[in-house]
Short mmCIF file of C-alpha atoms and ligand atoms in Angstrom, two decimals:
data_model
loop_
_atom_site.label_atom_id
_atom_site.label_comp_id
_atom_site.label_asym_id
_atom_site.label_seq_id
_atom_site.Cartn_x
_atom_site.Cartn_y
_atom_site.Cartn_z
CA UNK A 1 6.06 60.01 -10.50
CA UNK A 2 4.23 59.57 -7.73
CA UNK A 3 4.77 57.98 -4.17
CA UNK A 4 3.07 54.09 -5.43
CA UNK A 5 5.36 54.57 -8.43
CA UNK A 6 8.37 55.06 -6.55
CA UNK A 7 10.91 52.22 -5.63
CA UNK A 8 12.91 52.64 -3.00
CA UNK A 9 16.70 53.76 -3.71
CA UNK A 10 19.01 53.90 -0.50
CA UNK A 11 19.72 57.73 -1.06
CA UNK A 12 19.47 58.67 2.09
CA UNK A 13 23.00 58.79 3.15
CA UNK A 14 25.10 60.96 6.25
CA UNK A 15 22.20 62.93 6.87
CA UNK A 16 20.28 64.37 10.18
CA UNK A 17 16.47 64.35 10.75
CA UNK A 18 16.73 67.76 11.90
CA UNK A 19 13.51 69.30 10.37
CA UNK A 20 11.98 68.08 6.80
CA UNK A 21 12.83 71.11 5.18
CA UNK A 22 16.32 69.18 4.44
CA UNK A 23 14.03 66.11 2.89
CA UNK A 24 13.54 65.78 -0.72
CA UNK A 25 10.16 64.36 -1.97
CA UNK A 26 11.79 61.40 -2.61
CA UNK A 27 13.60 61.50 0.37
CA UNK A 28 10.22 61.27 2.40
CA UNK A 29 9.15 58.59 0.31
CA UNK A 30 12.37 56.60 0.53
CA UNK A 31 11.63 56.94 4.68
CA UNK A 32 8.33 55.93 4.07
CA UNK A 33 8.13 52.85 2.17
CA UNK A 34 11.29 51.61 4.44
CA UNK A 35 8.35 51.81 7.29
CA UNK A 36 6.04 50.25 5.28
CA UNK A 37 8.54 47.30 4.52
CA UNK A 38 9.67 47.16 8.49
CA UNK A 39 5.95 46.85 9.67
CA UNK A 40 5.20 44.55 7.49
CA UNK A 41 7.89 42.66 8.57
CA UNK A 42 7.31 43.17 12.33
CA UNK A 43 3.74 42.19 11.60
CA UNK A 44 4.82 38.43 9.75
CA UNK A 45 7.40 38.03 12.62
CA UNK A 46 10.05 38.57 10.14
CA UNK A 47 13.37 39.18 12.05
CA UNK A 48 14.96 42.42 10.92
CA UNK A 49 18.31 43.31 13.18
CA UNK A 50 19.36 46.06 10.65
CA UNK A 51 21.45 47.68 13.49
CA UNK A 52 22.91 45.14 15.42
CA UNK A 53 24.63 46.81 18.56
CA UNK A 54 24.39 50.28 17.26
CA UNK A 55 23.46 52.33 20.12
CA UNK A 56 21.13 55.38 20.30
CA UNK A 57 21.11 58.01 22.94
CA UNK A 58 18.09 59.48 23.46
CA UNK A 59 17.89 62.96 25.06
CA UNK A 60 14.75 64.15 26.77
CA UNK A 61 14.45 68.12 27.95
CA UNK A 62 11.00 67.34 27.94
CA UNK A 63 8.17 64.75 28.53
CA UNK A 64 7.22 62.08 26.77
CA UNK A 65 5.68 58.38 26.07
CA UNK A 66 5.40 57.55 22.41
CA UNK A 67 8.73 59.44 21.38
CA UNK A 68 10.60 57.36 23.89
CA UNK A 69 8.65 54.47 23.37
CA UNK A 70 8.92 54.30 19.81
CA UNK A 71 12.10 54.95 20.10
CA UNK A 72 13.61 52.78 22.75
CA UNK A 73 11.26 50.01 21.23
CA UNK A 74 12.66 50.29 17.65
CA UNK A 75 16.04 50.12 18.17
CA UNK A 76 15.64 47.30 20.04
CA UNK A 77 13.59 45.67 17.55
CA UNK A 78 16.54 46.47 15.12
CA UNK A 79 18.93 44.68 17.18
CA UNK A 80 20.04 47.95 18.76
CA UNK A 81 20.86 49.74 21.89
CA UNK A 82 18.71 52.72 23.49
CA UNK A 83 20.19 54.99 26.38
CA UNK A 84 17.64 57.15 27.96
CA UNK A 85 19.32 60.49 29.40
CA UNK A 86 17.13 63.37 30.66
CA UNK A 87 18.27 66.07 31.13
CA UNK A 88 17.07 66.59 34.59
CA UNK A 89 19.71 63.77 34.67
CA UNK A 90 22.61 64.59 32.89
CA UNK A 91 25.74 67.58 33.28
CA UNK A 92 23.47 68.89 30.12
CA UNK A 93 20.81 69.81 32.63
CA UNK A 94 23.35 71.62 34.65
CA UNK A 95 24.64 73.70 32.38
CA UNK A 96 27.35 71.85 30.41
CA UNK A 97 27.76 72.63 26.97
CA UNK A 98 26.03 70.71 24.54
CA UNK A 99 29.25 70.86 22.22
CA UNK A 100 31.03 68.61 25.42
CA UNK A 101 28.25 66.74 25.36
CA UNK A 102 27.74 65.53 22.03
CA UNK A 103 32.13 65.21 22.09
CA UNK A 104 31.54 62.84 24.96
CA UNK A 105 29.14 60.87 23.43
CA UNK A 106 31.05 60.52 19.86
CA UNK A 107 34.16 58.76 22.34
CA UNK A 108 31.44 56.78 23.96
CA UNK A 109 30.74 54.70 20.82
CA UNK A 110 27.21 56.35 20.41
CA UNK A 111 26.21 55.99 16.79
CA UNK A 112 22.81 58.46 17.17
CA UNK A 113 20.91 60.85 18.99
CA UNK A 114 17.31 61.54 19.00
CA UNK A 115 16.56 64.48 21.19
CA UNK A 116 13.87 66.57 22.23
CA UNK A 117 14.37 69.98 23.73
CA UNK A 118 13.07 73.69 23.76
CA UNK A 119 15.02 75.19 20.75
CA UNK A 120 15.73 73.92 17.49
CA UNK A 121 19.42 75.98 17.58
CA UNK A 122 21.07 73.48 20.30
CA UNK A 123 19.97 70.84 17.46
CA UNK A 124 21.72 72.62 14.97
CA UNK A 125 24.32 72.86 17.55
CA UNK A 126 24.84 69.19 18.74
CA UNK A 127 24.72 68.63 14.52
CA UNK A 128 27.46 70.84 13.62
CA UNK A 129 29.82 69.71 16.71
CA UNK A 130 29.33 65.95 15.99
CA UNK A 131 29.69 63.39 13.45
CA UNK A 132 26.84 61.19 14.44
CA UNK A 133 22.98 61.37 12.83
CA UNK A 134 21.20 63.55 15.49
CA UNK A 135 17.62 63.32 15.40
CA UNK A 136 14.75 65.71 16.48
CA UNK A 137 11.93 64.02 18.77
CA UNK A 138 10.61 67.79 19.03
CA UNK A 139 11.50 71.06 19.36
CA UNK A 140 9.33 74.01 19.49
CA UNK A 141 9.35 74.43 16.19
CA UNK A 142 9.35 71.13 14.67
CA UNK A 143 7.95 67.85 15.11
CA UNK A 144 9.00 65.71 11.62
CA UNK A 145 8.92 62.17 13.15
CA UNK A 146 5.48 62.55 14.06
CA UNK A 147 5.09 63.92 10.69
CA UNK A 148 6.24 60.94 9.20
CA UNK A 149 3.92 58.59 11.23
CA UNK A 150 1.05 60.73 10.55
CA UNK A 151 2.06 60.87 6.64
CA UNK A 152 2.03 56.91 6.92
CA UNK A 153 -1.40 56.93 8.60
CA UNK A 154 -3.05 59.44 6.05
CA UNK A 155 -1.47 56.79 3.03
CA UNK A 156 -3.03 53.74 5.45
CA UNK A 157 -6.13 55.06 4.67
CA UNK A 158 -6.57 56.50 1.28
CA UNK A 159 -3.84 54.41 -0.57
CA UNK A 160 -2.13 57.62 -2.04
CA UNK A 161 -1.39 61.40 -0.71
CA UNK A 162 -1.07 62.98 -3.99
CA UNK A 163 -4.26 65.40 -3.95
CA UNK A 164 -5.81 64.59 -0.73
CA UNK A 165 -6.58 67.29 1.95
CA UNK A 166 -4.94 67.81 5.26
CA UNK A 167 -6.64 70.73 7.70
CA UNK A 168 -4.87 71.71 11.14
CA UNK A 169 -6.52 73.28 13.87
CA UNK A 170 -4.40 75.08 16.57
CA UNK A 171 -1.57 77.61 16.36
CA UNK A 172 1.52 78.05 14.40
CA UNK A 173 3.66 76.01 16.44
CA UNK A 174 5.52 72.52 16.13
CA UNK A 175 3.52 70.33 14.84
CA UNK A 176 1.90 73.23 12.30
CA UNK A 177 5.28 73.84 10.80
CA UNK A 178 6.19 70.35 10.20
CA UNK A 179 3.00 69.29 8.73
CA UNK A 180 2.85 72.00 6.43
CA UNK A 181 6.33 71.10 5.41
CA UNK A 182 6.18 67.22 5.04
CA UNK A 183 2.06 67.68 3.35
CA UNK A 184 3.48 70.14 0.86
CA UNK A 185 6.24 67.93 -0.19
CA UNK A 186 4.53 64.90 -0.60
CA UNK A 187 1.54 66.50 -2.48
CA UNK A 188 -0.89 66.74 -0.19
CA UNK A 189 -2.75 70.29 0.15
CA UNK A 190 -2.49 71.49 3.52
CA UNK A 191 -4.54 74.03 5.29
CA UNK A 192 -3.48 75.69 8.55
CA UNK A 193 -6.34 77.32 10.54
CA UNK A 194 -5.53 79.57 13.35
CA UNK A 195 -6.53 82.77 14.99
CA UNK A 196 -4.93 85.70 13.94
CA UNK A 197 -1.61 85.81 16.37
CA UNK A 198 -1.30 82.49 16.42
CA UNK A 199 -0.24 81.73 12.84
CA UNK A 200 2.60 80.28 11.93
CA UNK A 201 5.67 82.12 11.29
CA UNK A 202 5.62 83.35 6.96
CA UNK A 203 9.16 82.04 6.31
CA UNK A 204 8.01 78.48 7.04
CA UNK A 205 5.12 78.81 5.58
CA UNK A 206 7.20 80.32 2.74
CA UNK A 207 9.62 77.64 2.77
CA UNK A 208 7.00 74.98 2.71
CA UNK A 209 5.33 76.32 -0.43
CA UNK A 210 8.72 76.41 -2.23
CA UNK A 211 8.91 72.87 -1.38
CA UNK A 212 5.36 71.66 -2.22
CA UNK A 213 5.41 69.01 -4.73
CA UNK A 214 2.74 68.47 -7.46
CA UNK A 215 1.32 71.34 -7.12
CA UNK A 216 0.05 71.17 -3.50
CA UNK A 217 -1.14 74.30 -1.95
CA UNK A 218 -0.24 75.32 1.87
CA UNK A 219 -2.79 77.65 2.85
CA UNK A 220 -3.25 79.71 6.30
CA UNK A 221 -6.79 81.31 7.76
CA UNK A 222 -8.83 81.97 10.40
CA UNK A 223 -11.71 80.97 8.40
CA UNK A 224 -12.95 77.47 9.92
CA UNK A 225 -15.60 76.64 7.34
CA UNK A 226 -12.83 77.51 4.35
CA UNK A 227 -10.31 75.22 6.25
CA UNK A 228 -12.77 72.42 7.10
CA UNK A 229 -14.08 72.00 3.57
CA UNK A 230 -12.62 69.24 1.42
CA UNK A 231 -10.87 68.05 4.40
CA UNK A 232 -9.46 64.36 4.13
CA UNK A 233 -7.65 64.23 7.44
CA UNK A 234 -8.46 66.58 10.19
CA UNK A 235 -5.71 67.51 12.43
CA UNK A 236 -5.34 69.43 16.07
CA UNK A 237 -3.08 69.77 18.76
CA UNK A 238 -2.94 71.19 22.54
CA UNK A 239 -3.70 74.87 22.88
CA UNK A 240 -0.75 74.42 25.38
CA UNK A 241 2.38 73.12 24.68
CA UNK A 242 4.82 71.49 26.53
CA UNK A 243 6.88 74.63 28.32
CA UNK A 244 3.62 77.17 27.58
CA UNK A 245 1.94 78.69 30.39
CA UNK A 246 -1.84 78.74 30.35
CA UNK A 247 -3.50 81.55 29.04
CA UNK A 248 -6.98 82.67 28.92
CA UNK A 249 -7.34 84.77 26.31
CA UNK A 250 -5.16 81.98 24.28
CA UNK A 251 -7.84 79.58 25.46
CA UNK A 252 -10.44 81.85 24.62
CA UNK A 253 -9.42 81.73 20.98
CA UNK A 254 -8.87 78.58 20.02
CA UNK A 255 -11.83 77.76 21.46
CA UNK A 256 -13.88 77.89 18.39
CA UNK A 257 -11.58 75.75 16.29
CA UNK A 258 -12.27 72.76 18.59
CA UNK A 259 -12.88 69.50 16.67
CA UNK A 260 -16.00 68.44 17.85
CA UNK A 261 -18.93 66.05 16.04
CA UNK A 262 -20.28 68.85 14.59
CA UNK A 263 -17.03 70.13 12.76
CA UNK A 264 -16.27 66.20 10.94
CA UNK A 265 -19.46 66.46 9.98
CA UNK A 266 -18.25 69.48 7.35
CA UNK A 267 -15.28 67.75 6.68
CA UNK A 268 -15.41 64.72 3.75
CA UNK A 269 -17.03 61.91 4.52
CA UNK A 270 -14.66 59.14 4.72
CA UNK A 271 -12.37 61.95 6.53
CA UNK A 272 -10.18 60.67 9.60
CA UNK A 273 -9.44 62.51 12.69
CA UNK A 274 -5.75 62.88 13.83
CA UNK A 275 -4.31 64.02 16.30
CA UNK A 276 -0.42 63.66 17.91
CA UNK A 277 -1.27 63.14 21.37
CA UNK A 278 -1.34 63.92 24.18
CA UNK A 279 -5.01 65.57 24.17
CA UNK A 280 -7.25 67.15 26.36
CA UNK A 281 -10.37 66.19 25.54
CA UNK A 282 -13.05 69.03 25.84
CA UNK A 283 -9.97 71.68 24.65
CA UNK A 284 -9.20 71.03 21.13
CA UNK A 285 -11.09 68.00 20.54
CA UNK A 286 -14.07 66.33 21.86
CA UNK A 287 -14.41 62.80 23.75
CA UNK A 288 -16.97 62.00 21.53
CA UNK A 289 -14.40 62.82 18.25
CA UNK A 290 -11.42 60.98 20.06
CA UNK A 291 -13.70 57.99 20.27
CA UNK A 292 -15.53 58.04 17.09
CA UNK A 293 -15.47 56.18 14.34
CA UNK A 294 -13.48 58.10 11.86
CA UNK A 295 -10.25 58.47 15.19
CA UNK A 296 -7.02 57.09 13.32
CA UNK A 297 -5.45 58.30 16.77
CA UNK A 298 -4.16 54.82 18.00
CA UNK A 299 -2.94 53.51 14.45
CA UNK A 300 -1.52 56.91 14.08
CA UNK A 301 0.42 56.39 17.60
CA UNK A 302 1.20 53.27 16.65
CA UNK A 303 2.96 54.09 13.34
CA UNK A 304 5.42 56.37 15.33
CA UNK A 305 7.43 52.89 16.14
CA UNK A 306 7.47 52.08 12.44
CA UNK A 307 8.47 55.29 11.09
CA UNK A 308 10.93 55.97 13.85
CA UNK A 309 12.61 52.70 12.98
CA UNK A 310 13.00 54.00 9.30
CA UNK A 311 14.49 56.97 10.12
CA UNK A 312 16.77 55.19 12.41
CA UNK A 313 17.54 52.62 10.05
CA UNK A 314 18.15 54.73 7.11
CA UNK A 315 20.47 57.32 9.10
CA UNK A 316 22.42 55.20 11.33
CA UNK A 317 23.25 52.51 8.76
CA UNK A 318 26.90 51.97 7.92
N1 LIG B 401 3.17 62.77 19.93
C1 LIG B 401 4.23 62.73 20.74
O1 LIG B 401 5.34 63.15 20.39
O2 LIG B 401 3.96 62.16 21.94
P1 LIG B 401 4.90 62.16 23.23
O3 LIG B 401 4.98 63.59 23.70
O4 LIG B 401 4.22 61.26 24.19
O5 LIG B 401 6.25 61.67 22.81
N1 LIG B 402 2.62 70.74 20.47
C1 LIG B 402 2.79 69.71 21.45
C2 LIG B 402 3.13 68.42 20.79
C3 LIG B 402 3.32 67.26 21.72
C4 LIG B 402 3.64 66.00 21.01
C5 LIG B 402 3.90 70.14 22.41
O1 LIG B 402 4.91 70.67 21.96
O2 LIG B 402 3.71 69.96 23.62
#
């Protein structure tokens, strides 16, 4: 089968969006023709209040405008409830455990949490202490909602992701891991190109192999004109994170992987740039790139609502 040929099934039931390594293929397809339906909808004015007074706390250890806004913006637009809490904020910040916390919530009549945070372990943490759908909005090793939007975007454009080519440039970090893992399992060939020391950890790449469907390869390399070749989206990130502290020889580095006019032009030629934003322009991409014609950036951002309503809307449903 592939993703056109498959009809949505409501089989996504009592789980959390914790990383995609728990997804099935069909899982990730399930997610993403729900988005697909729910923009459409959004898009003919169609009214869709799938989660009428359910209310989603949203937990923020770090910065953030189109995980928040999608966020806050899609529950409402599902007839829900958002509650913002950072944690510069809440007791959380202060020390108190996140096993209280999530407890607290739970007797609060929450029904979800999204949060984004330093390590993926307090996810696992709030997950295993509560009975509510918790859902990552980044970690520093996973990013999958962005995933999912970016998934969406790459189908926008080519009208399938069997077979088609995704190449990353930056280091084995968030949003490395969880593209190789949601690529691979929707049979896309994905290509991670980093320096050496800045590749991502084996056991995910590992895991994402195991997971690859039809075939799709998950490659890693320094070698830039190996990784750009083929390429049908081409993908970068900050060469700082959120929480990373600058570093020259870093810097130094990654320099050469910047996506600049000159690096499309080796890619295919109906390629599309992407990119998860925030960027610094003149780091790991070029104005000139970010502007061009073949920047999905902005339908890419946009898609984060859509997806994040489908996740929402598939987890937190009764
Ligand atoms: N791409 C992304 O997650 O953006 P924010 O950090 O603005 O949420
Ligand atoms: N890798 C970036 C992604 C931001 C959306 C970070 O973690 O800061």
């Amino acid at each position: 089968m592939t993703f056109n040929e498959y009809k949505p099934s409501g089989r996504i039931k009592n789980k959390h969006m914790l990383t995609l390594m728990d997804y099935s293929t069909e899982e990730i397809w399930e997610i993403l023709k729900c988005a697909i339906d729910l923009k459409k909808k959004q898009y003919a004015k169609e009214p869709h209040p799938y989660l009428i007074r359910k209310t989603l706390a949203m937990i923020f250890a770090k910065s953030s405008t189109r995980t928040r806004i999608s966020f806050e913006q899609g529950i409402r637009q599902l007839g829900g409830v958002p509650i913002f809490l950072s944690t510069a904020d809440i007791q959380l910040g202060r020390g108190e455990p996140i096993r209280d916390t999530v407890r607290v919530l739970e007797r609060m009549n929450i029904d979800g949490i999204m949060i984004r945070t330093f390590k993926q372990s307090d996810l696992e943490e709030l997950a295993r202490w509560g009975h509510i759908p918790v859902i990552n909005g980044l970690t520093d090793d996973f990013h999958p909602c962005q995933v999912l939007a970016d998934l969406l975007t790459v189908y926008e454009k080519f009208g399938r992701l069997e077979g088609l080519k995704l190449t990353f440039f930056g280091e084995g970090f968030n949003m490395a891991n969880s593209l190789m893992l949601g690529c691979a399992k929707v049979g896309m060939n994905v290509c991670i190109c980093a320096p050496k020391g800045f590749q991502p950890d084996p056991k995910i790449v590992e895991a994402a192999r195991r997971g690859a469907f039809a075939e799709a390869q998950v490659t890693v390399t320094d070698d830039i004109d190996e990784a750009i070749a083929g390429a049908d989206a081409v993908y970068t990130d900050v060469f700082f994170s959120m929480g990373q502290e600058k570093d020259p020889v870093k810097e130094a580095a990654m320099m050469p992987m910047q996506v600049n006019a000159a690096m499309m032009k080796k890619a295919n030629p109906d390629a599309i740039f992407l990119h998860c934003l925030p960027a610094h322009r003149g780091e790991e991409v070029t104005d000139e790139v970010m502007e061009g014609p073949q920047s999905w950036i902005f339908q890419e951002a946009e898609n984060r609502l859509h997806a994040q309503k489908a996740v929402m809307y598939l987890l937190m449903k009764d």
